[in-house]
Short mmCIF file of C-alpha atoms in Angstrom, two decimals:
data_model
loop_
_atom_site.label_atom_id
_atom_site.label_comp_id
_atom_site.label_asym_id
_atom_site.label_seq_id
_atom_site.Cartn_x
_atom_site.Cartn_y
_atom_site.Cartn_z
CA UNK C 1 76.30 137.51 89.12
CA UNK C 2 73.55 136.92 86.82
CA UNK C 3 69.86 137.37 87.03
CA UNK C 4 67.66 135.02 85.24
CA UNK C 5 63.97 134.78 85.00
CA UNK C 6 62.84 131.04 84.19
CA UNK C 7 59.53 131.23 82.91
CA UNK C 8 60.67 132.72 83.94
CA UNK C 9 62.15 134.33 83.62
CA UNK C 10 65.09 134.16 85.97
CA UNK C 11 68.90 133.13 87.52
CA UNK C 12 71.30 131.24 90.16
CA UNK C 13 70.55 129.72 93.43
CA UNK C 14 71.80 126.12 94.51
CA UNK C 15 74.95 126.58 93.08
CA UNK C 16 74.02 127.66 89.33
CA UNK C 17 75.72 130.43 88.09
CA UNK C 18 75.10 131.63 84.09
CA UNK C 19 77.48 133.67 82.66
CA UNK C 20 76.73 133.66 79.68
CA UNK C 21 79.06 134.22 76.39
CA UNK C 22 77.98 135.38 72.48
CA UNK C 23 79.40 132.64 71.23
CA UNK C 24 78.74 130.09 73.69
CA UNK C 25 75.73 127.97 73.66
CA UNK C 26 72.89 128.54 76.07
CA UNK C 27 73.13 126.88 79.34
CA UNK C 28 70.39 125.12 80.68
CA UNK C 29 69.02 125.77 83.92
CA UNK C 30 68.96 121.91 85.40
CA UNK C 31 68.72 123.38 89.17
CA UNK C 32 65.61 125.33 87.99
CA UNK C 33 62.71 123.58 90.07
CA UNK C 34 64.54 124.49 93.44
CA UNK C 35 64.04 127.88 92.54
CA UNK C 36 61.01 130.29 94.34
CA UNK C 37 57.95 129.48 92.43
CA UNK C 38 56.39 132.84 91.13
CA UNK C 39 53.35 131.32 89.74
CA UNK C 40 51.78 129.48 87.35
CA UNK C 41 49.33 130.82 84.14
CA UNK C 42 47.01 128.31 82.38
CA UNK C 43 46.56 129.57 79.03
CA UNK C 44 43.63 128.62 77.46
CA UNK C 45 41.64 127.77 74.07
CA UNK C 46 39.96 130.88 74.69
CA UNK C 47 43.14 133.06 74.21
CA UNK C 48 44.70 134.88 71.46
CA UNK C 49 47.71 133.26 72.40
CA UNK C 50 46.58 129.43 72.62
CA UNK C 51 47.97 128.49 69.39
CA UNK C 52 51.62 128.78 70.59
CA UNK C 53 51.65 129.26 74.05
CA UNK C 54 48.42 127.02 74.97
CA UNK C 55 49.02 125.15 78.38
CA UNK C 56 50.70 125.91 81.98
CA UNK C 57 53.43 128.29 82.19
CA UNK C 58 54.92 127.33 85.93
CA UNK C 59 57.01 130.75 86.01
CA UNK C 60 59.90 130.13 88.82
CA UNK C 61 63.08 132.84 89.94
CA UNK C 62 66.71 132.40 91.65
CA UNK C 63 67.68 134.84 94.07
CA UNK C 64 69.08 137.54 92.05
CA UNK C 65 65.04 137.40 90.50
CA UNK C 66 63.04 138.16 93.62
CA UNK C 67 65.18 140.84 94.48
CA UNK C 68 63.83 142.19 91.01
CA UNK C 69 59.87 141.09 92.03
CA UNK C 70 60.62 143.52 94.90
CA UNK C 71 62.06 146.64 93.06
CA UNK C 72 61.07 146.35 89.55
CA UNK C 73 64.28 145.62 88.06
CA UNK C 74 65.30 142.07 87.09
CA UNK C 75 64.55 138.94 84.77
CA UNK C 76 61.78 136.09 84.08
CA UNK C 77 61.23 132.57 82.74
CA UNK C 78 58.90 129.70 82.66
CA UNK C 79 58.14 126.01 82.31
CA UNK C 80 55.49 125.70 79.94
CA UNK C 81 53.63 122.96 79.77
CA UNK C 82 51.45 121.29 77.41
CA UNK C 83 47.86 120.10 79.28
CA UNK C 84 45.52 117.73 79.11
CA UNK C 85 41.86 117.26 80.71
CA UNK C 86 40.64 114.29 82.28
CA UNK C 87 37.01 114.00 84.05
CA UNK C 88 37.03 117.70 84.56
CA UNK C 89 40.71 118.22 85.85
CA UNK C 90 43.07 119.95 83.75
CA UNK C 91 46.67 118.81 84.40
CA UNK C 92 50.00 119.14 83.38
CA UNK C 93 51.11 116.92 80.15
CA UNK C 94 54.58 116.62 78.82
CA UNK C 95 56.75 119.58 78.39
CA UNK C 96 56.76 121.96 75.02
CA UNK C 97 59.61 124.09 76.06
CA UNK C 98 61.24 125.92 78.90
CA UNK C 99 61.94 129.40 77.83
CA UNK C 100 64.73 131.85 80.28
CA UNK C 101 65.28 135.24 80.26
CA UNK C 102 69.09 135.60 81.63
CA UNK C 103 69.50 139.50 82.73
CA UNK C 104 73.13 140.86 81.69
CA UNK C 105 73.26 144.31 80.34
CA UNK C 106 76.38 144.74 78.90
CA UNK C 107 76.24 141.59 76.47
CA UNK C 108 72.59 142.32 75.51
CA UNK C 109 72.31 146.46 74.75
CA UNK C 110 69.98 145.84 71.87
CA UNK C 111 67.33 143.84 73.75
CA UNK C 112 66.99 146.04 76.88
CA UNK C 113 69.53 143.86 78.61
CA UNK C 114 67.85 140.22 78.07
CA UNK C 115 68.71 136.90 76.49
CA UNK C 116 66.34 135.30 75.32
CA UNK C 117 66.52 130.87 74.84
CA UNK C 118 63.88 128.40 74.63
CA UNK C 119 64.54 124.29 75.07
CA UNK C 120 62.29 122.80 73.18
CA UNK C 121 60.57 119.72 74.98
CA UNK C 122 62.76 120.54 77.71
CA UNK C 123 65.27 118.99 76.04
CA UNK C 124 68.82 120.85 77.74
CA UNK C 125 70.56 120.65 74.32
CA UNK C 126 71.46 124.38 73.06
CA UNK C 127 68.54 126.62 73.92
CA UNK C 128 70.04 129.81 71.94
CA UNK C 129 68.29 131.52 69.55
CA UNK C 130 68.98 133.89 66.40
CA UNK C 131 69.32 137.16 66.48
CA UNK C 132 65.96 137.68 64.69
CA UNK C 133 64.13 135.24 67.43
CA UNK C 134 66.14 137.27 70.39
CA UNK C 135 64.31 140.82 68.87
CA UNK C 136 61.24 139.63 68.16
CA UNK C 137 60.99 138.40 72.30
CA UNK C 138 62.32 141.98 73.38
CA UNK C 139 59.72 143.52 71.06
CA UNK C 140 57.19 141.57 72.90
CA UNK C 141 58.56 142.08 76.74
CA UNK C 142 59.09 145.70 75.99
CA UNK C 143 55.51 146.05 76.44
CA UNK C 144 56.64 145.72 80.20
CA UNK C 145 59.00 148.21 80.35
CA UNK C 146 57.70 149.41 83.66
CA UNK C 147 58.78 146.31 84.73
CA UNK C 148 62.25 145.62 83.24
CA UNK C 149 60.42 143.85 80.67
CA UNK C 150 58.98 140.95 82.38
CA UNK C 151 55.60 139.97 82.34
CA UNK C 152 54.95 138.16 85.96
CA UNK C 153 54.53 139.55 89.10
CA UNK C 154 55.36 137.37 92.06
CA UNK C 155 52.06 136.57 93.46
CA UNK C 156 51.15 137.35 97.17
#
C-alpha cells in the first residue's frame, strides 16, 4: 500500500489506492478532500517564498500518512491555493496547483523514497514531472530529513 502526503503530502483512504509506475502518468488524487486535514499555511507577501508559493497551502493525509505524523516516517501534500482579500478577510481564490508526495521506496531510491507531481490549477490531467523537477523537490524536502522529508507536522 502506498503512502501519500497531499499537500500534502500524502496517500489512500476511501477507496484510493496509488501504485504508481515509471512510465505511467501521475494519478490524481480525486478522493483527496475526505482525507484528515493536517493543516493549512497562509503564505504571505512578506515571505521569501511568496513569489511561487504565495497563498493557502490546505495540507491533508490518507491513512497510511498519519501513521507517519505519529512516528516520523511517511509522506506529504497540499492544496495550494491562490488568495484574495476582501474588507479585511483573506480567503481562498481559485486553485494554482495541488502538489503530492506519493511514498514508495523501491521506485524512488534517488529521491529518498518520494514522487514528486504537481496539477497545475488543479487540473487532474498528468501531474508527473521530469526528472530534473523530481530532484530539485527532494533537494528541498531533504532539509527535513528528521522527518522523512516532509515539512508539516499534524497540528494538535
Amino acid at each position: 500500500m502506498s503512502i501519500i502526503l497531499l499537500l500534502a503530502a500524502a496517500v489512500s483512504a476511501c477507496g484510493f489506492s496509488l501504485v504508481a509506475q515509471l512510465d505511467e502518468p501521475a494519478q490524481f488524487p480525486k478522493e483527496f478532500r475526505t482525507w484528515a486535514h493536517v493543516k493549512s499555511v497562509l503564505v504571505g507577501p512578506k515571505s521569501a517564498a511568496f513569489t511561487t508559493e504565495g497563498g493557502i497551502h490546505h495540507i491533508y493525509a490518507n491513512e497510511k500518512a498519519l501513521e507517519g505524523y505519529k512516528t516520523g516516517k511517511f509522506p506529504d501534500g497540499s492544496d495550494l491555493l491562490e488568495t484574495k482579500e476582501a474588507d479585511g478577510n483573506t480567503m481562498e481564490a481559485s486553485t494554482r496547483r495541488i502538489d503530492v508526495m506519493v511514498k514508495q521506496s523501491e521506485l524512488y531510491k534517488t529521491t529518498g523514497g518520494w514522487e514528486y507531481m504537481s496539477f497545475p490549477g488543479g487540473n487532474p490531467a498528468d501531474g508527473k514531472l521530469s526528472a530534473e523537477r523530481q530532484a530539485s523537490c527532494a533537494t528541498c524536502h531533504a532539509n527535513r530529513k528528521d522527518h522523512d522529508s516532509v515539512y508539516s507536522e499534524f497540528r494538535n
